[in-house]
Short mmCIF file of C-alpha atoms and ligand atoms in Angstrom, two decimals:
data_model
loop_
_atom_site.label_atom_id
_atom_site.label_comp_id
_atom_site.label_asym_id
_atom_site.label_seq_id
_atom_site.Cartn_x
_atom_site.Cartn_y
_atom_site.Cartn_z
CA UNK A 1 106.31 75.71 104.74
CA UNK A 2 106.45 73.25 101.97
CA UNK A 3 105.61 75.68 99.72
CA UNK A 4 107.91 78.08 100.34
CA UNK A 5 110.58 75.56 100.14
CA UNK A 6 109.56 74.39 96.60
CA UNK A 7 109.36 78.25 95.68
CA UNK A 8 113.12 79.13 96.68
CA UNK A 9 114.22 75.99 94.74
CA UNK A 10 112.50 76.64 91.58
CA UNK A 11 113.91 80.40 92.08
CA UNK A 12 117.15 78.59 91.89
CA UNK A 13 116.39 76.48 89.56
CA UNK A 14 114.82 78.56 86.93
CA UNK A 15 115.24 82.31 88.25
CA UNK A 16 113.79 84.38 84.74
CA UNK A 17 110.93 81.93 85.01
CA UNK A 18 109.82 82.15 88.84
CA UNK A 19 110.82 85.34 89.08
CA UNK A 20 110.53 86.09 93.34
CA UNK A 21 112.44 84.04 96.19
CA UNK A 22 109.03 84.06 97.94
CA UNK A 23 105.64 83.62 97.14
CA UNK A 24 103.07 86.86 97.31
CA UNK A 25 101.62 87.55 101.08
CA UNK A 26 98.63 88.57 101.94
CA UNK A 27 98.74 92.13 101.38
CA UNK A 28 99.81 91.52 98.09
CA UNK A 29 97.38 88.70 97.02
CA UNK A 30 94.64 90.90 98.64
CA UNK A 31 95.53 93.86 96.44
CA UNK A 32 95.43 91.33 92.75
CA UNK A 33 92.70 89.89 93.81
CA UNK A 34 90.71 93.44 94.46
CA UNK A 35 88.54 92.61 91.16
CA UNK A 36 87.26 88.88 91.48
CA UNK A 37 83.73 89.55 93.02
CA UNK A 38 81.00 87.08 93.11
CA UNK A 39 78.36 88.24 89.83
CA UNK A 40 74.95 89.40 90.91
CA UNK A 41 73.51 87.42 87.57
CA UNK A 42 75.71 85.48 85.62
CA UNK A 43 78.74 83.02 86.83
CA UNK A 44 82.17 84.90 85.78
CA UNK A 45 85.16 83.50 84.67
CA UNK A 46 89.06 84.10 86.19
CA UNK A 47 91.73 83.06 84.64
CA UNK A 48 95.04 83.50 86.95
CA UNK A 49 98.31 83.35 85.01
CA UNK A 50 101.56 82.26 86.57
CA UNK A 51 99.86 81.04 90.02
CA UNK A 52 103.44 79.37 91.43
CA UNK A 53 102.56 77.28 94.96
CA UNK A 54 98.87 79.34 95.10
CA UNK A 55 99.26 81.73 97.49
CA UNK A 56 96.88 84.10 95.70
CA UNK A 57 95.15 81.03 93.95
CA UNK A 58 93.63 80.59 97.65
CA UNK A 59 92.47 84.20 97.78
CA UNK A 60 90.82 83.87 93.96
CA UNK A 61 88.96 80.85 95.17
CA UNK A 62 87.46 82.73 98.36
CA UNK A 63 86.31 85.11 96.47
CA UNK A 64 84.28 83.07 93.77
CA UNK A 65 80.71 82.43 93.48
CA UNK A 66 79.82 78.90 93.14
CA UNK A 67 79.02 79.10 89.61
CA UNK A 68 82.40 80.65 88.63
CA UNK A 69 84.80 79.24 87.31
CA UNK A 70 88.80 79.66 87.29
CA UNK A 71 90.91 78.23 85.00
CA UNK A 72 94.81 78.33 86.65
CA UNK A 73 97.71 78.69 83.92
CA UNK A 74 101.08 77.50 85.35
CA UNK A 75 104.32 76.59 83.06
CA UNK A 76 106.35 75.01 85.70
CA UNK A 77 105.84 71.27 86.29
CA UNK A 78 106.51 71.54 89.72
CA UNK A 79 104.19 74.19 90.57
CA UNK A 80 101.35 72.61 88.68
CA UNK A 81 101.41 69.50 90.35
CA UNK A 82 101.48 71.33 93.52
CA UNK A 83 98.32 73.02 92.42
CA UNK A 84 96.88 69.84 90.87
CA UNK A 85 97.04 68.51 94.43
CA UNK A 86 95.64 71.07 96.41
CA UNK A 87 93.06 72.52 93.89
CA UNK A 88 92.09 69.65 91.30
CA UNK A 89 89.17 68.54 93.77
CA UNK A 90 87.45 72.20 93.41
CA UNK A 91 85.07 71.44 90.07
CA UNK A 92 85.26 75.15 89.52
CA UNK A 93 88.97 74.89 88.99
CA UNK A 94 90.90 74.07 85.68
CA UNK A 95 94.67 73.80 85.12
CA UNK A 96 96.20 74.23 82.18
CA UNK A 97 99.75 73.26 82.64
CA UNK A 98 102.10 74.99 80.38
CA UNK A 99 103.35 78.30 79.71
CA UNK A 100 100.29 80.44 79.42
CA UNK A 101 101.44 81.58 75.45
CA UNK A 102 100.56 77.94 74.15
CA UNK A 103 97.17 77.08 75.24
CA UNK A 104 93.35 78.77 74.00
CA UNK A 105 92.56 81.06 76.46
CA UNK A 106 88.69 81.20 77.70
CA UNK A 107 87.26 84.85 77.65
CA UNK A 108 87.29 85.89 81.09
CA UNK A 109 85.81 88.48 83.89
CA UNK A 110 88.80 88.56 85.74
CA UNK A 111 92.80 87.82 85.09
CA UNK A 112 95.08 87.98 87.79
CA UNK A 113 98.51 87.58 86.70
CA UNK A 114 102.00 86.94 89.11
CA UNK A 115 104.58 86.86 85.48
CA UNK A 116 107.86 88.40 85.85
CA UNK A 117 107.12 90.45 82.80
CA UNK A 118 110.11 92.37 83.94
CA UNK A 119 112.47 89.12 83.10
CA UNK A 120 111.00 88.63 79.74
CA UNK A 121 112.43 90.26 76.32
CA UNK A 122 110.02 92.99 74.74
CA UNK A 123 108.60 90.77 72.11
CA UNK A 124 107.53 88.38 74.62
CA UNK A 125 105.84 90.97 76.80
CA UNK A 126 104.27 92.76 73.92
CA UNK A 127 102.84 88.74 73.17
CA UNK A 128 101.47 88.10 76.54
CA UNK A 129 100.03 91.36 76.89
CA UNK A 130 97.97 91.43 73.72
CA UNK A 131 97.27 87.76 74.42
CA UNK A 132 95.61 88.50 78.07
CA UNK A 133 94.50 91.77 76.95
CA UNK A 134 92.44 90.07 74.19
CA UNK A 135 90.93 87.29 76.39
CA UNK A 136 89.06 89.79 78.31
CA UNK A 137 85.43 89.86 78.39
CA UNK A 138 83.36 93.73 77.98
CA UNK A 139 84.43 95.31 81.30
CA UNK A 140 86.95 92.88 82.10
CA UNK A 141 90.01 93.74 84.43
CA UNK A 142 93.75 92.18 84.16
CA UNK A 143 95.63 92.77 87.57
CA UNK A 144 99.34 92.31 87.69
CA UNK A 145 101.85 93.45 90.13
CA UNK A 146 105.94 94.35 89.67
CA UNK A 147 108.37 95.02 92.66
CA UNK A 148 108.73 98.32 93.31
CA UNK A 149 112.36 99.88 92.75
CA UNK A 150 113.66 96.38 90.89
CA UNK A 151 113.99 98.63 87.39
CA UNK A 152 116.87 100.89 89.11
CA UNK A 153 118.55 97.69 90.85
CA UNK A 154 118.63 95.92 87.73
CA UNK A 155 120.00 99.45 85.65
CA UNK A 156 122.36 99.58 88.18
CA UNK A 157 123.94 96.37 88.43
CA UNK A 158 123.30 94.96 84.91
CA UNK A 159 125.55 94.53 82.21
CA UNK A 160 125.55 96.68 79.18
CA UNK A 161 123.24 93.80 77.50
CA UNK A 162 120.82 93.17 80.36
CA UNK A 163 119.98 96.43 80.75
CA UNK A 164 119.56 97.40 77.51
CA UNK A 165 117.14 94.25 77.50
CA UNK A 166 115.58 95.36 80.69
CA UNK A 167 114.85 99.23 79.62
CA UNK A 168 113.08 97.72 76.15
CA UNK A 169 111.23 95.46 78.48
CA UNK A 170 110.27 98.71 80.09
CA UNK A 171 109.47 100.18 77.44
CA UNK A 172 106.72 98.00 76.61
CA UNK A 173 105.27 97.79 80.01
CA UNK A 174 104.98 101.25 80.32
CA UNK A 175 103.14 101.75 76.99
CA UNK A 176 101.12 98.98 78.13
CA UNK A 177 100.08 101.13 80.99
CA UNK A 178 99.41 104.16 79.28
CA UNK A 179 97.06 102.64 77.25
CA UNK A 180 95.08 100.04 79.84
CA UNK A 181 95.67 101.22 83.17
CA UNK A 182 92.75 102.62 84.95
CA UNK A 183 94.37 101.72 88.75
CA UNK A 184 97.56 101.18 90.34
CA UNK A 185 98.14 100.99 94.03
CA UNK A 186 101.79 100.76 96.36
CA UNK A 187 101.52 97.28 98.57
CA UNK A 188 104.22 98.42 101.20
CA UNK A 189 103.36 95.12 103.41
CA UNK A 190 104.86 92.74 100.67
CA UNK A 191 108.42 91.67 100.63
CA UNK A 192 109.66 93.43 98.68
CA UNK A 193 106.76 95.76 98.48
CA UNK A 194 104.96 96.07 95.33
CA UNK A 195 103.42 98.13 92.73
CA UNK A 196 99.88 96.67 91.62
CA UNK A 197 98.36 97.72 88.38
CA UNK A 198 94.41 97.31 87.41
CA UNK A 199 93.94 97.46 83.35
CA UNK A 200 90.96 97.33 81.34
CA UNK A 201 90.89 96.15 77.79
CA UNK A 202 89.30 99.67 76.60
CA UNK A 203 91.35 102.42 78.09
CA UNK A 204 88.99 104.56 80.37
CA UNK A 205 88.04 107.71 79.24
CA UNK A 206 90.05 111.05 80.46
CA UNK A 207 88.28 112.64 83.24
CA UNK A 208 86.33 115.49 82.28
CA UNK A 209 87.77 118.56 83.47
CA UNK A 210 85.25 121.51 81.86
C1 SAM B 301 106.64 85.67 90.55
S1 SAM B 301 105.99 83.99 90.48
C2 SAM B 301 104.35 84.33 91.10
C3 SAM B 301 103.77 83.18 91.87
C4 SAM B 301 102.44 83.48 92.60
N1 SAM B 301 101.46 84.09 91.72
C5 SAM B 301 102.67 84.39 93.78
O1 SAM B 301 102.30 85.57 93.67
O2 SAM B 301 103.20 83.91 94.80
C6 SAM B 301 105.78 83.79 88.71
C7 SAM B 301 105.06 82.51 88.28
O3 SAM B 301 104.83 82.58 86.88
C8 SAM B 301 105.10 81.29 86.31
N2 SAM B 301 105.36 81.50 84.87
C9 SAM B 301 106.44 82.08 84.29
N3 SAM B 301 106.28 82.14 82.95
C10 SAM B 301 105.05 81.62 82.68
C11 SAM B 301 104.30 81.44 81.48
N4 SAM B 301 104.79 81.79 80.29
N5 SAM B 301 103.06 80.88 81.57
C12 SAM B 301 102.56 80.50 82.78
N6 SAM B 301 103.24 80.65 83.95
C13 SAM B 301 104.46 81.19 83.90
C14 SAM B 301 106.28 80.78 87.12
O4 SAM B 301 106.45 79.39 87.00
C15 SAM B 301 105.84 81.23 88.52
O5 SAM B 301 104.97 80.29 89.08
#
């Protein structure tokens, strides 16, 4: 309950930033965290971008081996001393306190990412992208999620500014998809529900169809 408290006062505090009233539920955390599986052979590395109070954080950690590793990249203060407190003890667990843009990223298995990208202008999407993007290892997946229907609120009761901001924004993340997205699923249990989206760093291959 705590958490959800700090949650809806860092939405009012810094709205662009946290980007949701509520943290993820279950279906939703469930669905971004489809790709951190335990390695047969090696440990893996998961890097989770934008983790808020942790409510997929605690899903990611379930799911690990325990030779993996997780490193958690949180810009808000608040938020990472939250996390600080109720992960630090896990030796498998790193924070890196800051927005995400201005520390060295690992190279990772798995990145599971809760940013607003659609808040962000198109540079900074385009950045973060080809930032988490690059930090994937061979065969490496980057799961994010957006809120279904929020592009045709946002078009519809923007100003002339914001939404021309918002459909360059778009712009980029649906380019983004074209080129990276080998999944996407509908989480209809979420409020609001959400869209999911599974990319590789190497766009798949086109089905055959001969
Ligand atoms: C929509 S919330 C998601 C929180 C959590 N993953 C969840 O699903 O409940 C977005 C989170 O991204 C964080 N964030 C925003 N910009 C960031 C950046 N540049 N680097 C790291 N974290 C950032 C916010 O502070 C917030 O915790």
């Amino acid at each position: 309950m705590a958490a959800m408290a700090l949650f809806f006062r860092e939405f009012v505090r810094t709205r662009r930033d946290t980007g949701a009233i509520a943290p993820s539920g279950p279906s939703l955390a469930s669905a971004l965290t489809r790709y951190v599986v335990p390695g047969s052979g090696r440990p893996r590395a998961v890097l989770e971008v934008g983790p808020g109070t942790g409510a997929v954080t605690r899903r990611v950690r379930a799911s690990m081996g325990s030779l993996d590793t997780l490193d958690l990249a949180e810009a808000n203060p608040r938020f990472a001393a939250l996390l600080q407190r109720t992960h630090g003890r896990d030796a498998r667990v790193r924070l890196l306190e800051g927005p995400v843009q201005e520390h060295e990223l690992g190279a990772y298995d798995t990145i599971v990412c809760g940013l607003p990208f659609a808040n962000f202008d198109e540079g900074t999407v385009e950045d973060l992208f080809g930032r988490l993007l690059g930090a994937l290892r061979p065969g490496g997946t980057l799961s994010f999620f957006a809120y279904a229907g929020l592009p045709v609120l946002r078009r519809t009761f923007a100003g002339d500014e914001e939404r021309r901001r918002a459909r360059r924004t778009q712009a980029v993340i649906a380019r983004t998809l074209q080129r990276h997205r080998f999944r996407a699923e509908t989480v209809l249990g979420n409020l609001p529900p959400a869209r999911v989206h599974h990319l590789a760093a190497v766009a798949p291959a086109p089905a055959y169809s001969g």
